[in-house]
Amino acid sequence: MWSTLSDDGDVTGGGAVNPLGSWADPADVPMRENLRTGTAYGAPQLDEPLRLNTNESPYPPSPALVDDIVERVRAAATALHRYPDREATALRTDLAGYLGRFTGAAVSPANIWPANGSSEILQQLLLVFGGHGRRALGFSPSYSMYRIVAEHLSTEWIEIPCAADFSLNTADAEAAIARHRPDIVFLTAPHSPGGSHTTVDEIERIVRVTPGIVVVDEAYGEFSAAPSAIELIDRFPTKVVVTRTLSKAFGVAGARVGYLVAAPAILDAVRLIRLPYHLSTVNQATARAALAHSEEVLGNIAAVVRERERVRTALGDLGFEVFGSAGNFLLFGRFTDAPRAWVYFLDHNVLIRDVGTPHHLRVTIGTAAENDRFLEVCASFSGRSGG
């Protein structure tokens, strides 16, 4: 049997409800065998006063950005009887301009491919570079969708433990790659859930020993002062892919737009398997509006970084173990029973994330007021050294 997450975050399973009211046994569904023991990805979506569990921006779109989105979508709506631009040409042009300003990278629209969130980008890359008889390698703990999508696409998944501080041990990574010879390697920079940043030099070492491609996930790149791995693409055009998103720093997670940066040959390979018209006209219009307001949107980053460091110091003062982070989140503990601690926070109307890392939980940095309330609950938690 398999299980899924319902809209309120509860796990359900054991059968699918037939519209006529009868029950179907999952064992009777003629699905692929490697899916039968799977679990769908999902963080609880609970209507709590403080939702600090999915690393979204704490700042909603400004009135000016909302007005711009409305106007762009209104204009796009007049042509909704037509399919969207399947090449997302205008959006790719805007993304190239933004990356040039923010990272200093000399990229063009020919280097950029957008999709429905970076998760679809991940799926597209595994469709191209994974599959039966191929191997994907990642580091644990990390973003669970790497493993989920790899396994669902019949790609052998190899997992290498991170260092004790959840950073990447480059020497161990090189040895594992030499041993397993993967077709695709996934790195996160900054790393989640630990928050450490893998440097461009460290990434280059991994690229040089990898026989296939290296996907560098920079979902939290805007929160880090470190250079982007985009600079490696020129030197390793058939081996380096960088993925990014508008869901975190840009505060438009609901728009579901992510993108990859790579050599044009990689984009041509992805076009072979992309679904027709995969990114809607409305999504493209919303993303372009967000990019047009990039200076305003990214102005919130400095506030998030200040709050991240304030919360990190306060957690340490309260006796928690807390890891330095280059993202918009913090991993903290050390709990005797992390799931029990998670329930304690939830009972106090603070939703944070149990990412399955023993003895630790992860919190998204919120507004100053949200962080104050989170720290109040931390201070009241009596079991931080024994619960």
Tab-separated table of C-alpha atoms in Angstrom:
chain	number	residue	atom	x	y	z
A	1	MET	CA	0.000	0.000	0.000
A	2	TRP	CA	1.016	3.597	-0.397
A	3	SER	CA	0.203	6.726	1.541
A	4	THR	CA	-0.401	10.328	0.567
A	5	LEU	CA	-0.721	13.638	2.364
A	6	SER	CA	-4.164	15.189	2.530
A	7	ASP	CA	-4.658	18.953	2.284
A	8	ASP	CA	-4.511	19.367	6.055
A	9	GLY	CA	-1.246	17.445	6.297
A	10	ASP	CA	-2.697	14.214	7.669
A	11	VAL	CA	-1.412	10.990	6.209
A	12	THR	CA	-4.068	8.926	4.490
A	13	GLY	CA	-3.814	5.687	2.636
A	14	GLY	CA	-4.904	2.086	2.381
A	15	GLY	CA	-7.314	2.691	-0.461
A	16	ALA	CA	-8.658	5.191	-2.949
A	17	VAL	CA	-12.233	6.469	-2.720
A	18	ASN	CA	-14.346	5.641	-5.776
A	19	PRO	CA	-16.719	8.462	-6.848
A	20	LEU	CA	-19.593	6.003	-6.469
A	21	GLY	CA	-18.684	5.435	-2.839
A	22	SER	CA	-17.049	2.031	-3.022
A	23	TRP	CA	-13.438	1.290	-2.040
A	24	ALA	CA	-10.632	0.121	-4.283
A	25	ASP	CA	-7.758	-1.920	-2.918
A	26	PRO	CA	-4.376	-0.409	-3.911
A	27	ALA	CA	-3.111	-3.951	-4.475
A	28	ASP	CA	-5.526	-4.227	-7.407
A	29	VAL	CA	-4.249	-1.096	-9.165
A	30	PRO	CA	-2.024	-2.170	-12.101
A	31	MET	CA	0.744	0.276	-11.236
A	32	ARG	CA	4.512	-0.137	-11.560
A	33	GLU	CA	5.862	-2.326	-8.782
A	34	ASN	CA	8.552	0.154	-7.731
A	35	LEU	CA	5.821	2.653	-6.772
A	36	ARG	CA	3.842	0.399	-4.458
A	37	THR	CA	5.920	1.134	-1.371
A	38	GLY	CA	6.388	4.808	-2.188
A	39	THR	CA	5.253	7.828	-0.198
A	40	ALA	CA	4.253	11.109	-1.818
A	41	TYR	CA	6.345	14.173	-1.032
A	42	GLY	CA	4.707	16.832	1.083
A	43	ALA	CA	5.108	19.049	4.116
A	44	PRO	CA	2.057	19.474	6.357
A	45	GLN	CA	-0.105	22.383	5.190
A	46	LEU	CA	-1.761	23.387	8.453
A	47	ASP	CA	-3.577	26.646	9.080
A	48	GLU	CA	-1.436	27.746	12.022
A	49	PRO	CA	-0.720	31.357	13.054
A	50	LEU	CA	2.996	30.771	12.455
A	51	ARG	CA	3.900	28.724	9.379
A	52	LEU	CA	7.685	28.444	9.523
A	53	ASN	CA	8.182	25.065	7.877
A	54	THR	CA	8.623	25.364	4.096
A	55	ASN	CA	11.219	28.137	3.675
A	56	GLU	CA	8.850	30.518	1.926
A	57	SER	CA	9.392	34.262	2.127
A	58	PRO	CA	7.659	35.772	5.165
A	59	TYR	CA	6.818	38.847	3.096
A	60	PRO	CA	3.789	38.767	0.782
A	61	PRO	CA	3.928	40.561	-2.574
A	62	SER	CA	3.763	44.332	-2.139
A	63	PRO	CA	0.666	46.215	-3.323
A	64	ALA	CA	2.695	47.515	-6.280
A	65	LEU	CA	3.716	43.996	-7.282
A	66	VAL	CA	0.164	42.707	-6.823
A	67	ASP	CA	-1.127	45.483	-9.076
A	68	ASP	CA	1.489	44.631	-11.698
A	69	ILE	CA	0.623	40.921	-11.554
A	70	VAL	CA	-3.074	41.718	-11.932
A	71	GLU	CA	-2.467	43.947	-14.951
A	72	ARG	CA	-0.152	41.452	-16.649
A	73	VAL	CA	-2.512	38.558	-16.027
A	74	ARG	CA	-5.435	40.667	-17.239
A	75	ALA	CA	-3.568	41.346	-20.481
A	76	ALA	CA	-2.607	37.668	-20.799
A	77	ALA	CA	-6.215	36.620	-20.199
A	78	THR	CA	-7.290	38.141	-23.511
A	79	ALA	CA	-5.293	35.421	-25.285
A	80	LEU	CA	-6.022	32.440	-23.053
A	81	HIS	CA	-7.764	30.722	-25.940
A	82	ARG	CA	-4.253	30.255	-27.356
A	83	TYR	CA	-1.515	28.023	-25.972
A	84	PRO	CA	1.313	29.749	-24.092
A	85	ASP	CA	4.700	30.431	-25.625
A	86	ARG	CA	6.246	27.004	-25.160
A	87	GLU	CA	9.732	28.552	-25.285
A	88	ALA	CA	8.859	31.186	-22.626
A	89	THR	CA	11.029	33.588	-24.629
A	90	ALA	CA	10.163	36.804	-22.800
A	91	LEU	CA	10.492	35.175	-19.387
A	92	ARG	CA	13.871	33.679	-20.267
A	93	THR	CA	15.051	37.111	-21.421
A	94	ASP	CA	13.967	38.651	-18.113
A	95	LEU	CA	15.645	35.865	-16.134
A	96	ALA	CA	18.899	36.370	-18.034
A	97	GLY	CA	18.815	40.075	-17.241
A	98	TYR	CA	18.153	39.405	-13.570
A	99	LEU	CA	20.981	36.865	-13.282
A	100	GLY	CA	23.376	39.258	-14.955
A	101	ARG	CA	22.537	41.951	-12.402
A	102	PHE	CA	22.449	39.712	-9.344
A	103	THR	CA	25.279	37.242	-9.964
A	104	GLY	CA	27.378	39.047	-12.555
A	105	ALA	CA	27.107	35.992	-14.807
A	106	ALA	CA	27.164	36.582	-18.551
A	107	VAL	CA	24.140	34.491	-19.494
A	108	SER	CA	21.649	34.771	-22.319
A	109	PRO	CA	18.132	33.363	-22.832
A	110	ALA	CA	19.811	30.435	-24.624
A	111	ASN	CA	21.219	29.370	-21.215
A	112	ILE	CA	17.917	29.411	-19.316
A	113	TRP	CA	15.003	26.994	-19.187
A	114	PRO	CA	12.006	27.632	-16.875
A	115	ALA	CA	9.397	25.161	-15.646
A	116	ASN	CA	6.740	24.612	-12.983
A	117	GLY	CA	9.053	25.029	-10.031
A	118	SER	CA	12.542	23.611	-9.744
A	119	SER	CA	10.908	20.257	-8.949
A	120	GLU	CA	9.787	19.941	-12.573
A	121	ILE	CA	13.295	20.923	-13.639
A	122	LEU	CA	14.588	18.075	-11.465
A	123	GLN	CA	12.151	15.661	-13.092
A	124	GLN	CA	13.126	16.806	-16.589
A	125	LEU	CA	16.826	16.349	-15.865
A	126	LEU	CA	16.270	12.834	-14.545
A	127	LEU	CA	14.199	11.972	-17.605
A	128	VAL	CA	17.157	12.999	-19.769
A	129	PHE	CA	20.117	11.779	-17.719
A	130	GLY	CA	18.587	9.065	-15.532
A	131	GLY	CA	16.521	5.966	-16.198
A	132	HIS	CA	17.000	2.218	-16.129
A	133	GLY	CA	20.646	1.218	-15.748
A	134	ARG	CA	21.735	4.716	-14.717
A	135	ARG	CA	22.790	6.038	-11.331
A	136	ALA	CA	22.098	9.234	-9.412
A	137	LEU	CA	24.099	10.214	-6.345
A	138	GLY	CA	23.166	12.627	-3.568
A	139	PHE	CA	24.125	13.481	-0.027
A	140	SER	CA	22.086	12.820	3.088
A	141	PRO	CA	20.319	14.617	4.606
A	142	SER	CA	19.147	16.775	1.737
A	143	TYR	CA	16.110	17.562	-0.394
A	144	SER	CA	14.135	14.319	-0.509
A	145	MET	CA	12.770	14.928	-4.009
A	146	TYR	CA	16.151	13.992	-5.508
A	147	ARG	CA	15.700	10.439	-4.261
A	148	ILE	CA	11.941	10.282	-4.846
A	149	VAL	CA	12.080	11.369	-8.481
A	150	ALA	CA	15.162	9.251	-9.205
A	151	GLU	CA	13.549	6.111	-7.845
A	152	HIS	CA	10.227	6.819	-9.564
A	153	LEU	CA	12.096	7.109	-12.860
A	154	SER	CA	13.873	3.774	-12.310
A	155	THR	CA	17.223	5.396	-11.605
A	156	GLU	CA	19.448	3.711	-9.038
A	157	TRP	CA	19.783	6.068	-6.068
A	158	ILE	CA	23.061	6.254	-4.144
A	159	GLU	CA	23.168	8.240	-0.926
A	160	ILE	CA	26.355	9.454	0.777
A	161	PRO	CA	26.263	10.823	4.344
A	162	CYS	CA	27.140	14.461	4.911
A	163	ALA	CA	29.731	15.421	7.512
A	164	ALA	CA	28.693	15.618	11.168
A	165	ASP	CA	27.917	19.324	10.771
A	166	PHE	CA	25.781	18.531	7.677
A	167	SER	CA	28.299	20.103	5.318
A	168	LEU	CA	29.753	18.368	2.270
A	169	ASN	CA	32.949	16.409	2.884
A	170	THR	CA	34.585	16.965	-0.496
A	171	ALA	CA	37.158	14.187	-0.129
A	172	ASP	CA	34.442	11.672	0.791
A	173	ALA	CA	32.348	12.899	-2.131
A	174	GLU	CA	35.196	12.462	-4.595
A	175	ALA	CA	35.856	8.943	-3.319
A	176	ALA	CA	32.175	7.996	-3.563
A	177	ILE	CA	31.903	9.351	-7.099
A	178	ALA	CA	35.035	7.454	-8.166
A	179	ARG	CA	33.539	4.279	-6.671
A	180	HIS	CA	29.987	4.533	-8.019
A	181	ARG	CA	30.526	6.416	-11.317
A	182	PRO	CA	27.130	8.172	-11.239
A	183	ASP	CA	25.429	9.636	-14.302
A	184	ILE	CA	24.069	12.531	-12.254
A	185	VAL	CA	25.172	14.115	-8.962
A	186	PHE	CA	22.977	16.452	-6.897
A	187	LEU	CA	24.499	19.193	-4.746
A	188	THR	CA	22.724	21.927	-2.803
A	189	ALA	CA	24.425	25.279	-2.288
A	190	PRO	CA	23.436	26.488	0.271
A	191	HIS	CA	22.733	23.062	1.683
A	192	SER	CA	19.355	22.184	3.135
A	193	PRO	CA	18.611	21.386	5.888
A	194	GLY	CA	22.038	22.228	7.338
A	195	GLY	CA	22.523	25.639	5.751
A	196	SER	CA	26.238	25.370	4.905
A	197	HIS	CA	27.485	26.608	1.532
A	198	THR	CA	29.563	24.462	-0.781
A	199	THR	CA	32.111	26.716	-2.476
A	200	VAL	CA	32.637	26.968	-6.220
A	201	ASP	CA	36.109	25.451	-5.786
A	202	GLU	CA	34.625	22.449	-3.957
A	203	ILE	CA	31.971	22.050	-6.633
A	204	GLU	CA	34.646	22.153	-9.338
A	205	ARG	CA	36.517	19.323	-7.639
A	206	ILE	CA	33.356	17.222	-7.782
A	207	VAL	CA	32.652	18.157	-11.398
A	208	ARG	CA	36.138	17.052	-12.453
A	209	VAL	CA	35.682	13.516	-11.080
A	210	THR	CA	32.038	13.053	-12.125
A	211	PRO	CA	31.554	11.101	-15.381
A	212	GLY	CA	28.044	12.494	-15.870
A	213	ILE	CA	26.477	15.838	-14.971
A	214	VAL	CA	26.477	17.759	-11.684
A	215	VAL	CA	23.258	19.552	-10.760
A	216	VAL	CA	23.885	22.419	-8.341
A	217	ASP	CA	20.641	23.366	-6.607
A	218	GLU	CA	20.820	27.070	-5.706
A	219	ALA	CA	17.249	27.417	-4.446
A	220	TYR	CA	18.543	29.559	-1.563
A	221	GLY	CA	21.281	31.299	-3.522
A	222	GLU	CA	19.869	34.793	-2.995
A	223	PHE	CA	20.368	34.477	0.769
A	224	SER	CA	24.062	33.660	0.436
A	225	ALA	CA	26.956	36.016	-0.254
A	226	ALA	CA	28.922	33.206	-1.925
A	227	PRO	CA	29.441	33.230	-5.725
A	228	SER	CA	27.126	31.167	-7.916
A	229	ALA	CA	28.261	27.965	-9.616
A	230	ILE	CA	26.994	29.476	-12.874
A	231	GLU	CA	30.577	30.558	-13.491
A	232	LEU	CA	31.525	26.880	-14.010
A	233	ILE	CA	29.222	26.397	-16.993
A	234	ASP	CA	31.640	27.992	-19.483
A	235	ARG	CA	34.424	25.615	-18.474
A	236	PHE	CA	32.243	22.512	-18.170
A	237	PRO	CA	29.395	23.063	-20.651
A	238	THR	CA	28.293	19.411	-20.809
A	239	LYS	CA	28.677	18.717	-17.106
A	240	VAL	CA	27.262	21.594	-15.007
A	241	VAL	CA	23.605	22.526	-14.527
A	242	VAL	CA	22.505	25.136	-11.978
A	243	THR	CA	18.891	25.195	-10.788
A	244	ARG	CA	17.202	28.163	-9.142
A	245	THR	CA	13.685	29.247	-8.182
A	246	LEU	CA	11.400	32.219	-7.616
A	247	SER	CA	9.697	30.408	-4.713
A	248	LYS	CA	12.054	31.471	-1.924
A	249	ALA	CA	13.619	34.930	-2.051
A	250	PHE	CA	11.111	36.298	-4.575
A	251	GLY	CA	8.111	35.478	-2.414
A	252	VAL	CA	5.987	34.030	-5.231
A	253	ALA	CA	5.998	30.354	-4.264
A	254	GLY	CA	2.373	30.132	-5.391
A	255	ALA	CA	3.396	30.989	-8.955
A	256	ARG	CA	5.434	27.750	-9.217
A	257	VAL	CA	8.315	28.928	-11.394
A	258	GLY	CA	11.836	27.532	-11.265
A	259	TYR	CA	14.534	27.382	-13.887
A	260	LEU	CA	17.852	25.891	-14.859
A	261	VAL	CA	20.971	27.580	-16.172
A	262	ALA	CA	23.142	25.503	-18.497
A	263	ALA	CA	24.806	25.336	-21.891
A	264	PRO	CA	22.409	25.446	-24.882
A	265	ALA	CA	23.122	21.770	-25.623
A	266	ILE	CA	21.623	20.823	-22.238
A	267	LEU	CA	18.508	22.856	-23.029
A	268	ASP	CA	18.162	21.096	-26.374
A	269	ALA	CA	18.270	17.740	-24.578
A	270	VAL	CA	15.583	18.861	-22.106
A	271	ARG	CA	13.331	20.008	-24.960
A	272	LEU	CA	13.176	16.406	-26.134
A	273	ILE	CA	11.220	15.322	-23.040
A	274	ARG	CA	9.415	18.474	-21.879
A	275	LEU	CA	5.638	18.382	-21.996
A	276	PRO	CA	3.987	20.592	-24.633
A	277	TYR	CA	3.253	24.089	-23.308
A	278	HIS	CA	4.400	23.081	-19.833
A	279	LEU	CA	4.481	26.607	-18.347
A	280	SER	CA	1.171	28.455	-18.478
A	281	THR	CA	0.658	31.958	-19.794
A	282	VAL	CA	-0.481	33.073	-16.327
A	283	ASN	CA	2.603	31.609	-14.625
A	284	GLN	CA	4.876	33.315	-17.123
A	285	ALA	CA	3.138	36.662	-16.674
A	286	THR	CA	3.325	36.417	-12.877
A	287	ALA	CA	7.014	35.511	-12.935
A	288	ARG	CA	7.821	38.416	-15.252
A	289	ALA	CA	6.060	40.803	-12.888
A	290	ALA	CA	8.087	39.500	-9.946
A	291	LEU	CA	11.317	39.934	-11.905
A	292	ALA	CA	10.319	43.484	-12.861
A	293	HIS	CA	10.169	44.225	-9.123
A	294	SER	CA	13.395	42.381	-8.287
A	295	GLU	CA	15.042	45.301	-6.484
A	296	GLU	CA	12.020	45.700	-4.229
A	297	VAL	CA	11.590	41.956	-3.685
A	298	LEU	CA	15.257	41.300	-2.991
A	299	GLY	CA	15.342	44.232	-0.586
A	300	ASN	CA	13.631	41.890	1.874
A	301	ILE	CA	16.661	39.590	1.829
A	302	ALA	CA	18.749	41.842	4.057
A	303	ALA	CA	15.974	41.789	6.657
A	304	VAL	CA	15.753	37.990	6.500
A	305	VAL	CA	19.528	37.638	6.904
A	306	ARG	CA	19.554	39.997	9.905
A	307	GLU	CA	16.725	38.043	11.501
A	308	ARG	CA	18.461	34.736	10.740
A	309	GLU	CA	21.540	35.822	12.665
A	310	ARG	CA	19.453	37.229	15.539
A	311	VAL	CA	17.489	33.984	15.855
A	312	ARG	CA	20.656	31.895	15.597
A	313	THR	CA	22.256	33.809	18.469
A	314	ALA	CA	19.091	33.617	20.558
A	315	LEU	CA	18.762	29.852	20.046
A	316	GLY	CA	22.355	29.395	21.186
A	317	ASP	CA	21.698	31.546	24.265
A	318	LEU	CA	18.713	29.316	25.091
A	319	GLY	CA	20.959	26.254	25.088
A	320	PHE	CA	20.090	24.799	21.700
A	321	GLU	CA	22.617	23.446	19.267
A	322	VAL	CA	22.226	25.574	16.116
A	323	PHE	CA	24.087	25.447	12.827
A	324	GLY	CA	25.249	28.453	10.861
A	325	SER	CA	23.173	28.952	7.721
A	326	ALA	CA	23.533	30.684	4.377
A	327	GLY	CA	19.827	30.120	3.645
A	328	ASN	CA	16.594	31.497	5.092
A	329	PHE	CA	16.312	28.748	7.705
A	330	LEU	CA	18.111	27.261	10.692
A	331	LEU	CA	18.618	23.651	11.784
A	332	PHE	CA	18.595	23.394	15.561
A	333	GLY	CA	18.432	20.852	18.401
A	334	ARG	CA	19.661	18.734	20.070
A	335	PHE	CA	16.382	17.042	21.017
A	336	THR	CA	16.102	13.657	22.657
A	337	ASP	CA	12.888	13.134	20.682
A	338	ALA	CA	12.584	15.503	17.702
A	339	PRO	CA	9.064	14.357	16.638
A	340	ARG	CA	7.828	14.959	20.182
A	341	ALA	CA	9.443	18.405	20.189
A	342	TRP	CA	7.770	19.159	16.840
A	343	VAL	CA	4.373	18.404	18.410
A	344	TYR	CA	5.208	20.733	21.306
A	345	PHE	CA	5.748	23.615	18.895
A	346	LEU	CA	2.583	22.715	16.984
A	347	ASP	CA	0.607	22.666	20.244
A	348	HIS	CA	1.790	26.250	20.671
A	349	ASN	CA	0.591	27.142	17.150
A	350	VAL	CA	4.077	27.251	15.646
A	351	LEU	CA	4.517	25.011	12.593
A	352	ILE	CA	8.170	24.159	11.941
A	353	ARG	CA	9.698	21.233	10.037
A	354	ASP	CA	10.741	17.767	11.089
A	355	VAL	CA	12.965	16.859	8.138
A	356	GLY	CA	13.811	13.443	9.553
A	357	THR	CA	17.255	14.477	10.788
A	358	PRO	CA	17.718	12.778	14.168
A	359	HIS	CA	17.525	15.119	17.171
A	360	HIS	CA	17.020	18.254	15.079
A	361	LEU	CA	14.244	20.419	13.644
A	362	ARG	CA	14.337	23.154	11.021
A	363	VAL	CA	12.725	26.571	11.253
A	364	THR	CA	12.134	29.052	8.439
A	365	ILE	CA	13.088	32.623	9.270
A	366	GLY	CA	9.948	34.734	9.502
A	367	THR	CA	9.217	38.366	10.234
A	368	ALA	CA	10.633	39.895	13.405
A	369	ALA	CA	7.298	39.409	15.188
A	370	GLU	CA	7.021	35.789	14.042
A	371	ASN	CA	10.569	35.077	15.149
A	372	ASP	CA	9.888	36.643	18.548
A	373	ARG	CA	6.942	34.291	19.066
A	374	PHE	CA	8.989	31.304	17.899
A	375	LEU	CA	11.723	32.174	20.417
A	376	GLU	CA	9.137	32.504	23.176
A	377	VAL	CA	8.026	28.932	22.515
A	378	CYS	CA	11.666	27.820	22.409
A	379	ALA	CA	12.227	29.398	25.804
A	380	SER	CA	9.183	27.629	27.214
A	381	PHE	CA	10.245	24.229	25.904
A	382	SER	CA	11.290	22.373	29.004
A	383	GLY	CA	12.638	19.285	27.229
A	384	ARG	CA	15.443	20.790	25.158
A	385	SER	CA	18.022	18.878	27.194
A	386	GLY	CA	15.902	15.851	27.960
A	387	GLY	CA	12.701	15.840	25.977
